[in-house]
Amino acid sequence: GAGVSQSPRYKVAKRGQDVALRCDPISGHVSLFWYQQALGQGPEFLTYFQNEAQLDKSGLPSDRFFAERPEGSVSTLKIQRTQQEDSAVYLCASSPAGRNLNTEAFFGQGTRLTVV
Amino acid sequence: AQSVTQLDSQVPVFEEAPVELRCNYSSSVSVYLFWYVQYPNQGLQLLLKYLSGSTLVKGINGFEAEFNKSQTSFHLRKPSVHISDTAEYFCAVSDRGLTGGGNKLTFGTGTQLKVEL
């Protein structure tokens, strides 16, 4: 597709339920990022992939959060045993280069997760 | 580590008036600077970026920003706003020195620009 696609757009989960959020980056993009945006806040970095390698997962808030990108394209962010504080918009972004060069990160529309 | 401060959470302005959205950053290393806009229920869209060179950067939709290294600021300006500029605006920084970590962004908390008739 033309842009970064995320699914589902909206997800309501009961507390304790596991969820999986999908990101389809722009074709050929090497870098993929996940961000968490709580209500009224700016996005906060969760994790970064260069192709299939997860090079930075320093932003993952707990071991309940897990991300993968097994073939270097589609990525899934999984949250186990969801808690109310996990309610947020989860944004995915991709960019063409692996290094910090003159490149732009393109963002998807996000998945709004509500834990009840 | 880096941090970004957007002092104004909301900025109301009348249509065709000028606007400035303030952004200050703190970093122990050199950074790249960005402004993103977020319309309701949409993803972030890049307005402009400062990588190097001229400190005055022009972006889309008539916006511009000026990098001031001594004041560690990157304020966003538009000389005449339109109703359609109503949105959330985020300032962000990225570490210049990353060699394999990609363009990880640190965002401010955002400024809601509300343009009124």
Coordinates of C-alpha atoms in Angstrom, one line a residue, chain B:
Chain B
A1 CA 19.1 11.3 27.1
Q2 CA 16.9 13.9 25.6
S3 CA 13.8 15.7 26.6
V4 CA 11.4 18.1 24.8
T5 CA 9.3 20.8 26.4
Q6 CA 6.3 22.3 24.8
L7 CA 5.2 25.0 27.2
D8 CA 1.8 25.7 25.8
S9 CA -0.7 22.8 25.9
Q10 CA -3.3 24.9 24.1
V11 CA -3.0 27.9 21.8
P12 CA -6.2 29.6 20.6
V13 CA -5.8 32.0 17.7
F14 CA -8.1 33.8 15.3
E15 CA -8.1 32.9 11.6
E16 CA -5.5 34.9 9.5
A17 CA -3.6 35.8 12.7
P18 CA 0.1 34.8 13.1
V19 CA 1.0 32.0 15.5
E20 CA 4.1 30.7 17.3
L21 CA 4.2 27.3 19.0
R22 CA 7.2 27.0 21.3
C23 CA 9.5 24.1 21.7
N24 CA 12.6 23.8 23.8
Y25 CA 14.8 20.7 24.1
S26 CA 17.5 19.3 26.3
S27 CA 20.2 17.0 25.1
S28 CA 23.8 16.0 25.9
V29 CA 24.4 15.3 22.2
S30 CA 23.7 17.0 18.9
V31 CA 20.2 16.4 17.7
Y32 CA 18.0 16.5 14.6
L33 CA 14.7 18.5 15.2
F34 CA 11.2 17.8 13.9
W35 CA 7.7 19.2 14.0
Y36 CA 4.8 16.8 13.4
V37 CA 1.1 17.5 13.1
Q38 CA -1.7 15.2 14.1
Y39 CA -5.2 15.7 12.9
P40 CA -8.1 14.0 14.8
N41 CA -8.1 10.3 14.4
Q42 CA -5.1 10.4 12.1
G43 CA -1.4 9.5 12.3
L44 CA 1.4 11.9 12.6
Q45 CA 2.5 13.9 9.6
L46 CA 5.9 15.5 9.2
L47 CA 5.7 19.3 8.9
L48 CA 9.4 20.1 8.7
K49 CA 12.8 19.1 10.0
Y50 CA 16.1 20.6 10.8
L51 CA 19.1 18.4 10.0
S52 CA 21.9 20.9 9.2
G53 CA 22.6 24.1 7.3
S54 CA 20.3 27.1 7.4
T55 CA 18.7 27.5 10.8
L56 CA 15.4 28.7 9.2
V57 CA 13.5 25.7 7.9
K58 CA 10.4 25.9 5.8
G59 CA 7.8 23.1 5.8
I60 CA 4.5 22.2 4.3
N61 CA 1.3 24.3 4.7
G62 CA 3.2 27.6 5.1
F63 CA 4.9 26.6 8.4
E64 CA 8.4 27.5 9.2
A65 CA 10.7 27.0 12.3
E66 CA 14.0 28.4 13.4
F67 CA 16.7 26.4 15.2
N68 CA 18.4 28.4 17.9
K69 CA 21.3 26.4 19.4
S70 CA 22.1 28.8 22.2
Q71 CA 18.6 28.8 23.4
T72 CA 18.0 25.2 22.6
S73 CA 14.8 26.1 20.9
F74 CA 12.9 25.2 17.7
H75 CA 9.8 27.3 17.6
L76 CA 7.2 26.8 14.9
R77 CA 5.6 29.8 13.2
K78 CA 3.0 30.6 10.6
P79 CA 2.3 34.2 9.5
S80 CA -1.4 33.6 8.9
V81 CA -3.4 30.6 10.1
H82 CA -6.4 28.9 8.6
I83 CA -9.2 27.0 10.2
S84 CA -7.8 23.8 8.7
D85 CA -4.6 24.3 10.8
T86 CA -6.6 23.2 13.9
A87 CA -4.7 20.2 15.1
E88 CA -2.2 18.9 17.6
Y89 CA 1.4 19.8 17.0
F90 CA 4.3 17.8 18.3
C91 CA 8.0 18.8 18.5
A92 CA 10.5 16.0 18.5
V93 CA 14.2 15.3 18.6
S94 CA 16.4 12.5 17.3
D95 CA 20.0 11.8 18.4
R96 CA 22.4 12.6 15.5
G97 CA 25.0 10.2 16.7
L98 CA 23.1 6.9 16.4
T99 CA 24.9 4.6 14.1
G100 CA 22.5 1.7 14.1
G101 CA 19.6 2.7 16.1
G102 CA 17.5 4.4 13.5
N103 CA 15.6 7.7 13.9
K104 CA 14.2 7.1 17.4
L105 CA 12.2 10.2 18.2
T106 CA 11.6 11.8 21.6
F107 CA 8.4 13.8 21.5
G108 CA 7.1 16.7 23.5
T109 CA 3.6 16.6 25.1
G110 CA 2.1 18.5 22.2
T111 CA 0.3 21.8 21.6
Q112 CA -3.3 21.9 20.6
L113 CA -3.7 24.7 18.1
K114 CA -7.3 25.9 17.8
V115 CA -8.1 28.4 15.1
E116 CA -11.3 30.3 15.5
L117 CA -13.3 32.5 13.2

